[in-house]
Coordinates of C-alpha atoms and ligand atoms in Angstrom, one line a residue:
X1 CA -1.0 -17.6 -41.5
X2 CA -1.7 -19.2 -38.0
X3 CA -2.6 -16.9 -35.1
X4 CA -1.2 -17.4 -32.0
X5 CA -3.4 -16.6 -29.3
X6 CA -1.6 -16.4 -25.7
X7 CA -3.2 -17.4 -22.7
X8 CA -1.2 -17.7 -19.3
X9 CA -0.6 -21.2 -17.2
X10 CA 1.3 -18.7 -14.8
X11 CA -0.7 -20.1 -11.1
X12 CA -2.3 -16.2 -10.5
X13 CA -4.1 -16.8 -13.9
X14 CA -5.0 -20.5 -13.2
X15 CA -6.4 -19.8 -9.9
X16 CA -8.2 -17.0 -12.0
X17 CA -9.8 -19.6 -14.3
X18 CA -7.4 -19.5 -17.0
X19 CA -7.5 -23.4 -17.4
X20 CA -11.2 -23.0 -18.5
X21 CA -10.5 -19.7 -20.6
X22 CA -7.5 -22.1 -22.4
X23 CA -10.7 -24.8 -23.3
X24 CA -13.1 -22.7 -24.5
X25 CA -10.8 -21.3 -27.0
X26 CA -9.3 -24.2 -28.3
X27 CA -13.3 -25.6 -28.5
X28 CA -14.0 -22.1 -30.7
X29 CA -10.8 -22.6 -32.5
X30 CA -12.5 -25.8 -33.8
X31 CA -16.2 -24.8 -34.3
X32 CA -15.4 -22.2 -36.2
X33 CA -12.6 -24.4 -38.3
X34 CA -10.4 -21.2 -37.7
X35 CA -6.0 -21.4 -38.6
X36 CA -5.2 -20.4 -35.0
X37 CA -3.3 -21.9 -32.3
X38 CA -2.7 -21.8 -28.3
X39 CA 0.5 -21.0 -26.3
X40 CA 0.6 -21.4 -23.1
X41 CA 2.8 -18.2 -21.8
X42 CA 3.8 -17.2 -18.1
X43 CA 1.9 -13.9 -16.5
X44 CA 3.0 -10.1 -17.4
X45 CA 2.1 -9.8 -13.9
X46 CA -1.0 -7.5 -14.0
X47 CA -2.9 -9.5 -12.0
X48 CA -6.2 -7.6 -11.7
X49 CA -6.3 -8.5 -15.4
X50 CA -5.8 -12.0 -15.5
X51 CA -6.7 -14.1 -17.2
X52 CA -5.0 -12.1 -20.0
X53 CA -5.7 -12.9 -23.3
X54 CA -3.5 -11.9 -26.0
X55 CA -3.4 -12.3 -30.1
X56 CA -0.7 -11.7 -32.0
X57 CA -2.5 -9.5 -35.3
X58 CA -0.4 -8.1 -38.0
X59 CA -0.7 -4.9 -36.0
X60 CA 1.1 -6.2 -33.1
X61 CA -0.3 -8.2 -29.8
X62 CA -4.0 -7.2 -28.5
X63 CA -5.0 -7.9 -25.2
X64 CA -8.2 -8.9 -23.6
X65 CA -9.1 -9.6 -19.6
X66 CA -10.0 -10.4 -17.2
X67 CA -11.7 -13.2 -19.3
X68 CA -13.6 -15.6 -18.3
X69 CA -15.0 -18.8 -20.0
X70 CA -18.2 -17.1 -20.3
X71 CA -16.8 -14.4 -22.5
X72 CA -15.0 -16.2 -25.0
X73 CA -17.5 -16.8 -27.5
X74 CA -18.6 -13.2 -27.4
X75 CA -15.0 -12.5 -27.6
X76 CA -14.4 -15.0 -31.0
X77 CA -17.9 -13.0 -32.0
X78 CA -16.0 -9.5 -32.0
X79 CA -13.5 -10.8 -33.8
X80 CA -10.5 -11.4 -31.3
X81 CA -8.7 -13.3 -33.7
X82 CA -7.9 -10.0 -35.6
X83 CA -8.1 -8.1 -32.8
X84 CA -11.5 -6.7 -33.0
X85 CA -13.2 -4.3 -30.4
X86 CA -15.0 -5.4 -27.0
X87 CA -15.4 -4.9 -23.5
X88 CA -12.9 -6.5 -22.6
X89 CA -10.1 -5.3 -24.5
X90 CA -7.3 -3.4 -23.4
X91 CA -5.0 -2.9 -26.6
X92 CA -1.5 -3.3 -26.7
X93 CA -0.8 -4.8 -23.7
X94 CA 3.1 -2.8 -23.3
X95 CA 0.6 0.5 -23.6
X96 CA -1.1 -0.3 -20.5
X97 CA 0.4 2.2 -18.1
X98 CA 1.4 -0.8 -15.0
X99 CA 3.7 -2.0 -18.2
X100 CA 4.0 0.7 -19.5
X101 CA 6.1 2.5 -16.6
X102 CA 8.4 -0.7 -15.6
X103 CA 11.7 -1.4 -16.6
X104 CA 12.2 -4.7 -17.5
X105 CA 15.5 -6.3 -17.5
X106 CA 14.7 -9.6 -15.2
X107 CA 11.6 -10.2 -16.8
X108 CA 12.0 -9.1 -20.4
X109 CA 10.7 -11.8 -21.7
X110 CA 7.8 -13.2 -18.7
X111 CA 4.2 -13.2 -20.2
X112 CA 5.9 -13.0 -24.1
X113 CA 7.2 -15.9 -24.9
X114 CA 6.4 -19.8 -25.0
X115 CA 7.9 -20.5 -21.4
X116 CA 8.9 -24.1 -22.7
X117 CA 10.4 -23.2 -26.1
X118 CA 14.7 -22.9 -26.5
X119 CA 14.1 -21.4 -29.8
X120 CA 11.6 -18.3 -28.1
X121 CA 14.3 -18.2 -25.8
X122 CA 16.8 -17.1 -28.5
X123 CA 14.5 -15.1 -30.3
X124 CA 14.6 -13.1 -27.2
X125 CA 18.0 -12.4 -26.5
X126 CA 18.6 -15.7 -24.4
X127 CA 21.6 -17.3 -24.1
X128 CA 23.5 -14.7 -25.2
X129 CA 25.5 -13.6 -21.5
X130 CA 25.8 -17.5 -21.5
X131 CA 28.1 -17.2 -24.6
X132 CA 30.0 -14.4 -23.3
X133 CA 30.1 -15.9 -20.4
X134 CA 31.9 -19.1 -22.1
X135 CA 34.3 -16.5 -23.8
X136 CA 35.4 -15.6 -20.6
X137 CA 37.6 -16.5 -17.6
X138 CA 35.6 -17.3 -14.3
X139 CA 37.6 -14.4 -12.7
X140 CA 36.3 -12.0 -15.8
X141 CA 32.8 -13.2 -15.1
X142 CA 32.6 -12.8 -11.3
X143 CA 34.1 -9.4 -12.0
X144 CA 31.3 -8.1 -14.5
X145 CA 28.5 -9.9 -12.1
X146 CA 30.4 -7.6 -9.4
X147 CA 30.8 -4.7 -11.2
X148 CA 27.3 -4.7 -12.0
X149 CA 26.8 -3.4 -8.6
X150 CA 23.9 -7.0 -8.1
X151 CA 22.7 -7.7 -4.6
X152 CA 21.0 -10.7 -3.6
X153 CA 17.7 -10.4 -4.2
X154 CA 17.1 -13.0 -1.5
X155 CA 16.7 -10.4 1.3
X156 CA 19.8 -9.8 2.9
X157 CA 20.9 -7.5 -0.1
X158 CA 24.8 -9.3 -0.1
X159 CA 26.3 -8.4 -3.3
X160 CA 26.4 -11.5 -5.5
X161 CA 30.0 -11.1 -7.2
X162 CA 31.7 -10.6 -3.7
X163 CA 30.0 -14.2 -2.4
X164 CA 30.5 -15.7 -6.2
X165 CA 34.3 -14.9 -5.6
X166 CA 34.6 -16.6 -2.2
X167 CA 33.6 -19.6 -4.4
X168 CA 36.3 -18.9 -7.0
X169 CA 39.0 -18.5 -4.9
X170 CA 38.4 -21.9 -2.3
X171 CA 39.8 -25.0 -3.5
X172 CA 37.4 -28.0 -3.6
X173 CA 37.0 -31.3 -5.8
X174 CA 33.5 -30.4 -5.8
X175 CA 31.3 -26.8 -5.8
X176 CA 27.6 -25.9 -6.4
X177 CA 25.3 -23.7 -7.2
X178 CA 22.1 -23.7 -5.1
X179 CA 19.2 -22.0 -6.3
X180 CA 16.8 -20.9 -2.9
X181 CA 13.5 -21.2 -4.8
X182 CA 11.5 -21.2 -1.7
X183 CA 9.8 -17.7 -1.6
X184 CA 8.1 -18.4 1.4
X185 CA 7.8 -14.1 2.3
X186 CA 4.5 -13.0 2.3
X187 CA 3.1 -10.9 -1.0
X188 CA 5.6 -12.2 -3.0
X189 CA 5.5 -14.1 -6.3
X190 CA 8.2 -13.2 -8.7
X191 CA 10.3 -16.4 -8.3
X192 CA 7.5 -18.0 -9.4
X193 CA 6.5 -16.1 -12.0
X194 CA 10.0 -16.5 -13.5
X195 CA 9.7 -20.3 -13.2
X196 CA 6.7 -20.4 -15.0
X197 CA 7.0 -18.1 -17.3
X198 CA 10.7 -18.0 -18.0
X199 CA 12.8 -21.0 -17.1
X200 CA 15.4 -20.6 -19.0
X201 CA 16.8 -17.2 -17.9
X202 CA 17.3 -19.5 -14.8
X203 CA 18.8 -21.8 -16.1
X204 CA 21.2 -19.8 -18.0
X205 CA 22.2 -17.4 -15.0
X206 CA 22.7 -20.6 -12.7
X207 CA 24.9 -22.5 -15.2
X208 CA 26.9 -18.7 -15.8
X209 CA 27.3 -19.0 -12.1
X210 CA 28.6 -22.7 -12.4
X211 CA 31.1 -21.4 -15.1
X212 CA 32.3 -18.1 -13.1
X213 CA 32.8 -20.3 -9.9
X214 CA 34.2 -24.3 -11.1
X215 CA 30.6 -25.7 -9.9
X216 CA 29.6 -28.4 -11.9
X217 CA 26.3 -29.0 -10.1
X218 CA 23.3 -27.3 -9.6
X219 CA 19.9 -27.2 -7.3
X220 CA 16.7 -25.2 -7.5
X221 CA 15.2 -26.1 -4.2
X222 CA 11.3 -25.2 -4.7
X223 CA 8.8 -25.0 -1.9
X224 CA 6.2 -27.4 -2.7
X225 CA 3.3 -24.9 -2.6
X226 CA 4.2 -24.3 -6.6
X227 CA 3.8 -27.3 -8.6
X228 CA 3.5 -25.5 -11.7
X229 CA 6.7 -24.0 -11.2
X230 CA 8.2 -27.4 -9.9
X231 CA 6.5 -29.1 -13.6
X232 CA 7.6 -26.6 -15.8
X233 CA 11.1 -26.4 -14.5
X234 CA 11.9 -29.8 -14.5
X235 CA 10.6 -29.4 -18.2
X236 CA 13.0 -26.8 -18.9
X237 CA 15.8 -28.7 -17.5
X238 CA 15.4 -31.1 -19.6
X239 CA 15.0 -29.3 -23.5
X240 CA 18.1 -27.3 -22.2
X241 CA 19.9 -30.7 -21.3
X242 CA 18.7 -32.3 -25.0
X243 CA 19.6 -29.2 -26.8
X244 CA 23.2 -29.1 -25.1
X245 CA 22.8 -26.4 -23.2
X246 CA 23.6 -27.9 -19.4
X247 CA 25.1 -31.2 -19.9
X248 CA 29.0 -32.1 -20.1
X249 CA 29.6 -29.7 -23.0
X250 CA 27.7 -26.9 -22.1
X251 CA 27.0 -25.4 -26.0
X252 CA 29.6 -27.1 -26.8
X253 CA 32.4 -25.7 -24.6
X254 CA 34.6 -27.3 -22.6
X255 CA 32.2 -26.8 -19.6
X256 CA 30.0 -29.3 -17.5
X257 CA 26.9 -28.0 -15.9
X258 CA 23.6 -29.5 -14.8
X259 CA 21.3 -29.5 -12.6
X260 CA 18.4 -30.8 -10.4
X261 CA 15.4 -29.7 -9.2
X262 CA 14.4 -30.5 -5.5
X263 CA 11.4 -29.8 -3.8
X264 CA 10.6 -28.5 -0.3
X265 CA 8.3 -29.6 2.5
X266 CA 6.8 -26.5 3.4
X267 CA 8.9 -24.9 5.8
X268 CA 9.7 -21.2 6.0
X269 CA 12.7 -21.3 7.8
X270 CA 14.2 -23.8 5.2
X271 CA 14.5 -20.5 3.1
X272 CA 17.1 -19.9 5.4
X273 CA 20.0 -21.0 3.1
X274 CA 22.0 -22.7 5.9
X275 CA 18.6 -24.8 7.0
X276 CA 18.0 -25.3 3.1
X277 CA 21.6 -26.5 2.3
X278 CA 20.3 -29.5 5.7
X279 CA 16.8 -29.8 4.0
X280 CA 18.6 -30.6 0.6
X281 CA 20.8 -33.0 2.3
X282 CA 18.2 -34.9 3.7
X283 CA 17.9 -33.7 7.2
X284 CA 15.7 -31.8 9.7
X285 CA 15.6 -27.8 8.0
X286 CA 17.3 -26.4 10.8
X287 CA 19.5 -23.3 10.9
X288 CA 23.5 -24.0 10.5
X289 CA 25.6 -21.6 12.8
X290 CA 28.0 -19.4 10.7
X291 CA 30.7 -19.5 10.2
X292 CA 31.4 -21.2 8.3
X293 CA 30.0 -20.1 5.2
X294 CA 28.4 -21.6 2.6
X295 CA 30.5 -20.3 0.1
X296 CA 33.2 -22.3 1.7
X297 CA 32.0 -24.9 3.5
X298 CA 27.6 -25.3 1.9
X299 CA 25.9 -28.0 0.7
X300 CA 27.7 -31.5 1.6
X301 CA 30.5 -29.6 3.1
X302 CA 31.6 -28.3 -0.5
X303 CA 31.3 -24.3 -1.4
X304 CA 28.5 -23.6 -2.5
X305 CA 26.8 -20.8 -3.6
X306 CA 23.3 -20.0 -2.8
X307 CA 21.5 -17.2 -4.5
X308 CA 17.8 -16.5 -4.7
X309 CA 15.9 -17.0 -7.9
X310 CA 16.0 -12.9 -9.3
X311 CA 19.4 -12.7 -8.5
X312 CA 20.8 -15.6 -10.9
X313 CA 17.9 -14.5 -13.2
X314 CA 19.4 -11.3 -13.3
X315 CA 22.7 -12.7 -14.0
X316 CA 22.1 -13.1 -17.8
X317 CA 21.4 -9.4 -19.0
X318 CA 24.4 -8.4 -16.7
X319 CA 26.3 -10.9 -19.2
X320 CA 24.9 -9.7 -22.1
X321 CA 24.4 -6.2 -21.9
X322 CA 27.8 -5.5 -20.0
X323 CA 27.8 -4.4 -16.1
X324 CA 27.6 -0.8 -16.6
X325 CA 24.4 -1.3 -18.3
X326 CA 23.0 -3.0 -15.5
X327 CA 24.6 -0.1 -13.3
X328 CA 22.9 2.4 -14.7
X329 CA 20.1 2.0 -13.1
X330 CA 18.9 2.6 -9.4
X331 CA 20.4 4.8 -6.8
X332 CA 23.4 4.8 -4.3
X333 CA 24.3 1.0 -3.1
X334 CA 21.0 -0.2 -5.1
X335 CA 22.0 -1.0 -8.4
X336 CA 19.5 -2.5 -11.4
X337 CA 16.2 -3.2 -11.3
X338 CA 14.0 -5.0 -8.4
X339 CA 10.4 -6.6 -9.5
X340 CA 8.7 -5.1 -6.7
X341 CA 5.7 -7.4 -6.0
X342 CA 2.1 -5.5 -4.7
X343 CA -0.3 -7.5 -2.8
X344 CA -2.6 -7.5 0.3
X345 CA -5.6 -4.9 -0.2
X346 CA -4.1 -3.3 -3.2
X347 CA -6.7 -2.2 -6.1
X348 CA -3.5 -3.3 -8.8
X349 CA -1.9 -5.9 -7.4
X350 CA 0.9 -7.4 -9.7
X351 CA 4.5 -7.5 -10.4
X352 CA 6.6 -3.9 -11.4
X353 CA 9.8 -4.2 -12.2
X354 CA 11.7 -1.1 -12.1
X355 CA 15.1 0.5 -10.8
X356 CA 15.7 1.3 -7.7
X357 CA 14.7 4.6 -6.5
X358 CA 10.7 5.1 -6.6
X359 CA 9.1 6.3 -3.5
X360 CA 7.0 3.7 -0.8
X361 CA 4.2 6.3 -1.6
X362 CA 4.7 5.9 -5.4
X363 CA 4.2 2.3 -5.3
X364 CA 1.8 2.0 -3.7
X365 CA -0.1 5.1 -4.4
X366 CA 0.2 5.5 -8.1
X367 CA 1.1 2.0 -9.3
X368 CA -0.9 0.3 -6.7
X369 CA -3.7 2.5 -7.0
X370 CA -4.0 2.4 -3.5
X371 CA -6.6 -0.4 -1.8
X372 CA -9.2 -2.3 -3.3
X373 CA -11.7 -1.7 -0.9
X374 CA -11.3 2.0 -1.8
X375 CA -11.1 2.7 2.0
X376 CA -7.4 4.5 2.9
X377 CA -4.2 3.0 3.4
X378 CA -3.1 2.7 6.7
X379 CA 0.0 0.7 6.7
X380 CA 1.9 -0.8 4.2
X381 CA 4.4 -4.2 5.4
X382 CA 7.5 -4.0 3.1
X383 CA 9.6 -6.9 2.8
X384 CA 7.3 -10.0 4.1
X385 CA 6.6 -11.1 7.5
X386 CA 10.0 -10.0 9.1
X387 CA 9.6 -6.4 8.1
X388 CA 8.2 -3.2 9.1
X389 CA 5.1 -2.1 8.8
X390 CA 5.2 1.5 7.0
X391 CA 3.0 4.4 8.1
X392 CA 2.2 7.1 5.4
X393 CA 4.0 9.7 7.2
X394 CA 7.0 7.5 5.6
X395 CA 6.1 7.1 1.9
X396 CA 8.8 9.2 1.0
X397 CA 11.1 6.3 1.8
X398 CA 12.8 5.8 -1.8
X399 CA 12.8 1.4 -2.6
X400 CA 16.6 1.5 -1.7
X401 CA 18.1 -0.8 0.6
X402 CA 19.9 1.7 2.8
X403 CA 17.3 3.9 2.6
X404 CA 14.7 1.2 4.0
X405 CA 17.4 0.1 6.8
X406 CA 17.5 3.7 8.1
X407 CA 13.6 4.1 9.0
X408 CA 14.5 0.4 10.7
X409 CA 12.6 -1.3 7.9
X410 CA 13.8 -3.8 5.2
X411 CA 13.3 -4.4 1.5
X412 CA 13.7 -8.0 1.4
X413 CA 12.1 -9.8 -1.6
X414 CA 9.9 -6.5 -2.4
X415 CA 6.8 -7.8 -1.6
X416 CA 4.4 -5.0 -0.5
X417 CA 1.0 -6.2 1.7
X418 CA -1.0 -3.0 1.4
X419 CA -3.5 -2.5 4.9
X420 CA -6.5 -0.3 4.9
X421 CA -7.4 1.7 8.2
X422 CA -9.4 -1.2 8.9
X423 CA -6.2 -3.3 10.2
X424 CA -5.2 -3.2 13.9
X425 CA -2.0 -3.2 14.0
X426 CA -2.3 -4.7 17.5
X427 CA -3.2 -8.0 15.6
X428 CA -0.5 -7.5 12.8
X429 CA 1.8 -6.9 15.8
X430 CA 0.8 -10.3 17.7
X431 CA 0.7 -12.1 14.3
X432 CA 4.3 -11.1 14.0
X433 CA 5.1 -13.4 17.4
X434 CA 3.1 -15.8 16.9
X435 CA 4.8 -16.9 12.9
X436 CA 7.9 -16.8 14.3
X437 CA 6.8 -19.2 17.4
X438 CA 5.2 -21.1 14.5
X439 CA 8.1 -21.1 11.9
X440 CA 11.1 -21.0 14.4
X441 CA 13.6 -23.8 13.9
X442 CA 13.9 -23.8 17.5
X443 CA 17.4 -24.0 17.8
X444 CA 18.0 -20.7 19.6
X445 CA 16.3 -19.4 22.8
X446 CA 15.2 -15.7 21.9
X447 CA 13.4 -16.9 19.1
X448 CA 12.2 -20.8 20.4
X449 CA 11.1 -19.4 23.8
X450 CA 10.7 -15.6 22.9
X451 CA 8.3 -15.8 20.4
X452 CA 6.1 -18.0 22.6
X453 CA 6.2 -15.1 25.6
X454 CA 6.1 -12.3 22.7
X455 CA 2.7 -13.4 22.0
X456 CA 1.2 -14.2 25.6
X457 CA 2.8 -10.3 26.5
X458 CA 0.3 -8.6 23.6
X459 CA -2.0 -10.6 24.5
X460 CA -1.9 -8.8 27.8
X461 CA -1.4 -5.9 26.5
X462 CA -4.5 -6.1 24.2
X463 CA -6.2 -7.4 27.5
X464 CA -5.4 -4.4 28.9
X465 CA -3.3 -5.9 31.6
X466 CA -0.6 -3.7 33.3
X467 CA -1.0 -2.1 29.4
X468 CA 2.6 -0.1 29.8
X469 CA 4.4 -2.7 31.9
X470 CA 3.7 -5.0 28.9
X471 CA 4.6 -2.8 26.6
X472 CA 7.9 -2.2 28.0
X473 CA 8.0 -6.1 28.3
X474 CA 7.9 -6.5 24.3
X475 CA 10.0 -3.9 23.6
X476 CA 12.8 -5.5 26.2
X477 CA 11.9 -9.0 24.1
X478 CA 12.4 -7.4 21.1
X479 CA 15.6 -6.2 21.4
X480 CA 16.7 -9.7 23.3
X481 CA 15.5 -11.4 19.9
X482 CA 17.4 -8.8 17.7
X483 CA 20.5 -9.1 19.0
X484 CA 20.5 -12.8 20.5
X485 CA 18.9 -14.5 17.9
X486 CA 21.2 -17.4 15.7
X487 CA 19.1 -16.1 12.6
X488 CA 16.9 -13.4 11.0
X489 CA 14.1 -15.6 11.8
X490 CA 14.1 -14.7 15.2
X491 CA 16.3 -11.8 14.8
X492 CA 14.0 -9.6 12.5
X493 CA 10.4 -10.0 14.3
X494 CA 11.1 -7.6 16.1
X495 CA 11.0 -5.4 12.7
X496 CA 7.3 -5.9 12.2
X497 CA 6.5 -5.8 16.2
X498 CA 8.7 -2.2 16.9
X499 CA 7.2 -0.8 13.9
X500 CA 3.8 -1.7 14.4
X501 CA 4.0 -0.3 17.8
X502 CA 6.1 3.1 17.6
X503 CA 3.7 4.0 13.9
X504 CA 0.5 2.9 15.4
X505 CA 0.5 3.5 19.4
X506 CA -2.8 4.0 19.0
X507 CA -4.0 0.3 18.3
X508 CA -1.7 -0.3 21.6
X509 CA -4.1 1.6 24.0
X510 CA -7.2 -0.7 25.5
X511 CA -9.7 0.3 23.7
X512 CA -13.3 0.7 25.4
X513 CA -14.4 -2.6 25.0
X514 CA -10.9 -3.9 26.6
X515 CA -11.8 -2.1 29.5
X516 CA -15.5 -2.9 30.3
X517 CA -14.2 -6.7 29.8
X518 CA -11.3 -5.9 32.5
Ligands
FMN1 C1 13.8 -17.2 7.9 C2 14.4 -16.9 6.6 C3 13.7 -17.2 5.4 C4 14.3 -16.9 4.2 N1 13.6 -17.3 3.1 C5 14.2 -17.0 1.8 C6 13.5 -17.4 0.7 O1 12.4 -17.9 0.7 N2 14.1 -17.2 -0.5 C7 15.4 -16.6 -0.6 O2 15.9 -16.4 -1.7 N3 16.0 -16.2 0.5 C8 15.5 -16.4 1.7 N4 16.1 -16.1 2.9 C9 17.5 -15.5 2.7 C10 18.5 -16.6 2.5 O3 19.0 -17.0 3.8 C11 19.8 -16.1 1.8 O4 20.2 -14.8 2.2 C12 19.5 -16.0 0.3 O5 19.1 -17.2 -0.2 C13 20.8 -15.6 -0.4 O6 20.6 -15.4 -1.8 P1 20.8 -13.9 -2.4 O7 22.1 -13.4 -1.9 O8 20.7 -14.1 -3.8 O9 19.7 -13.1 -1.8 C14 15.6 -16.3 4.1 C15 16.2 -16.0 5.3 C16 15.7 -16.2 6.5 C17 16.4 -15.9 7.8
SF4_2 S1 16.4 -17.4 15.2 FE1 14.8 -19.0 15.3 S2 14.8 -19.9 13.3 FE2 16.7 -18.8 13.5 S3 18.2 -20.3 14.4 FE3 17.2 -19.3 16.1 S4 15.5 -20.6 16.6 FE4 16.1 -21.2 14.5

């Protein structure tokens, strides 16, 4: 029987020297004349152990990593095509406790199957909330997407039934679904990692939202920075569209679907989905006043609706398993699962997906396994560059929406950037300004013109001129920007700024060498 020996062309393990891993196997494949073969799979998202190497034995898959070219012959020496011992092998790969603990609904199948293969899709479970879906009225499906208790995994947290209905229920010769692939929030990679490593769960959940709402069209608007996601989704597109999966007769029902995928020109604001829905149209990515809303009035003036990747990825297990399934997990408002996504100085950084409900200090304590450079956590910025920064003296904060809002923090995406004690917060603070002045789309004043004076005031402040003048300078700014500001662009700086000042007032006070310069 051939062996199937899984190594990733997820972009974590390509920038980890997968590519080479993938060639030296196939070259030992050959020398040795063995009956094995290659599939390219996405990541499971541990990514202090990419590249990953798995084999699928009679036992069950084995893992191996991080490998690198180097090893591979050793590895073909200890037998790795039956899974045979060496020191790099980890065993079953579900076993290993970062997998082991997660709950994965969203990414059952990410790092398991052949991202590019219908017929692993299947296998899997796939398509099979897109048939019940079919079965269905749209009102029927918008109700079990709502019941489900999904939020947008976006940021903002909007329950997607609720907007999905808005869609429904206006009248239009045209609608579409608008996928915001552009994942521009720091420490955060899990829209990619379903691109590459499962495009079809996309697929399915934005042609389910085509069905629930009369859209006939659909976007993934990707920023450019992943061309492996852009590659393998436009592959995907096209097996589902031969295999009769989008097309006019989507599996053969009366439905039409399809869909394009569009890429971005590097922009964070343009994952702003009213400066996305101008980017897609072919003009300058800059923020849309609301109303009106994109659900009535989106992308070329038809409703539209725009979801982030996770939350139409999550659409298809809500389908298939039922809402209360989905329901069951989490706590309060946060229902289902979120793949929280570790990064900065984190000793595991990866991807755990898991309900709602674990502490900040779990994450990042136990799953994490706190920093990499082994020196103590100081802060921890939840929720990319427009969120708090997190002292320890709040790691009892449960990952829950509500929960985050009322310690003035945000989940966002759930990317985590984990800070030892060797961060000034000072900087973090002034970075803060300074990527909004960057980023901002300029259309409003707090944030065009705010920003810019944001960053001269730290500057002062870290200067160590008029130090508490200054500071009361930034905190006036800040609330300017909060409450005048068009967007959350300009509207939730402030988040990382107040934070980083009221946890840390310590990195605020001139230090000795600000004072000798003065
Ligand atoms: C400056 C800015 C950048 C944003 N970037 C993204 C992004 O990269 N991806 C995303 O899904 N949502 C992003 N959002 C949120 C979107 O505006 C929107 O809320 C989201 O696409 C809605 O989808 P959801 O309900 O599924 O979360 C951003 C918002 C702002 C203000
Ligand atoms: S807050 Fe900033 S990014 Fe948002 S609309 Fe205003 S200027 Fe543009």
């Amino acid at each position: 029987m051939t062996v199937t020996i899984y190594i990733p062309r997820d972009s974590g393990a390509l920038a980890l020297g997968a590519e080479k891993v993938a060639k030296a196997v196939a070259q030992e494949i050959e020398t040795r004349g063995l009956d094995a073969k290659i599939v390219r799979n996405g990541s499971r998202g541990l990514y202090w152990l990419e590249p990953m190497v798995e084999v699928a034995t009679e036992a069950g898959r084995v893992a191996y990593g991080p490998v690198s070219a180097k090893d591979v012959a050793s590895l073909f020496g200890a037998g790795l095509i039956a899974g045979g011992e060496h020191k790099l092998s980890l065993g079953d790969p579900e076993k290993i406790p970062f997998l082991a603990k997660q709950t994965r609904l969203t990414f059952a199948r990410c790092g398991i199957t052949d991202p590019l293969s219908l017929e692993d899709y299947r296998t899997h479970g796939g398509l099979k909330g897109l048939e019940n879906a079919i079965a269905m009225t749209p009102a029927d499906v918008v109700k079990q997407v709502t019941d489900s208790g999904l939020r947008g995994r976006g940021g903002a947290g909007f329950p997607t039934g609720i907007k999905w209905k808005t869609v429904l229920d206006t009248t239009a010769d045209r609608k579409y679904i608008v996928c915001n692939a552009d994942e521009g929030d720091s420490a955060t990679f899990a829209d990619r990692m379903i691109m590459e490593g499962d495009p079809f769960v996309l697929i399915e959940g934005m042609t389910i939202a085509g069905i629930a709402t009369g859209a006939t069209k659909g976007f993934v608007y990707i920023r450019s920075e992943y061309p492996h996601a852009v590659a393998t989704m436009q592959k995907a597109v096209e097996v589902a569209r031969k295999a009769g999966v989008l097309g006019v007769n989507v599996m053969g029902s009366p439905n039409a679907f399809d869909m394009e995928i569009r890429v971005g020109a590097g922009a964070y604001v343009c994952g702003e989905e009213t400066s996305l829905l101008n980017s897609l149209e072919g003009k300058r990515g800059i923020v849309r006043a609301k109303p009106p809303l994109p659900a009535i009035q989106g992308l070329f003036g038809k409703p539209t609706v725009i979801n982030n990747v996770i939350s139409l990825a999550s659409v298809p297990i809500v389908m298939d398993r039922g809402a209360q399934h989905y329901k069951d997990f989490g706590m309060g408002r946060s229902r289902g699962t979120i793949p929280i996504q570790i990064a900065g100085n984190a000793k595991h950084g990866g991807l755990f997906e898991a309900a709602f409900g674990l502490t900040l200090g779990e994450i990042v304590d136990e799953i994490g396994g706190g920093t990499v450079t082994g020196r103590p956590v100081k802060a921890v910025q939840v929720g990319g560059p427009l969120g708090a920064y997190f002292p320890r003296s709040l790691f009892d904060t449960p990952f829950d929406y509500e929960a985050f809002a009322a310690k003035d923090g945000l989940i966002g995406h759930a990317g985590i950037t984990v800070f030892d004690d060797s961060a000034d917060m000072l900087k973090q603070a002034r970075f803060a300004m300074e990527f909004c002045a960057i980023e901002s789309c300029g259309k409003c004043t707090p944030c065009r013109i705010g920003s810019t004076r944001g960053v001269e005031t730290i500057d002062k402040i870290a200067h160590n001129i008029e130090p508490e003048k200054n500071l009361a300078l930034v905190t006036d700014l800040c609330n300017t920007m909060k409450f005048g500001s068009l967007c959350a662009l300009g509207g939730f700086t402030p988040y990382p700024v107040m934070s980083a000042i009221n946890h840390f007032p310590e990195d605020f006070r001139p230090t000795p060498v600000a004072q000798a310069a003065e």
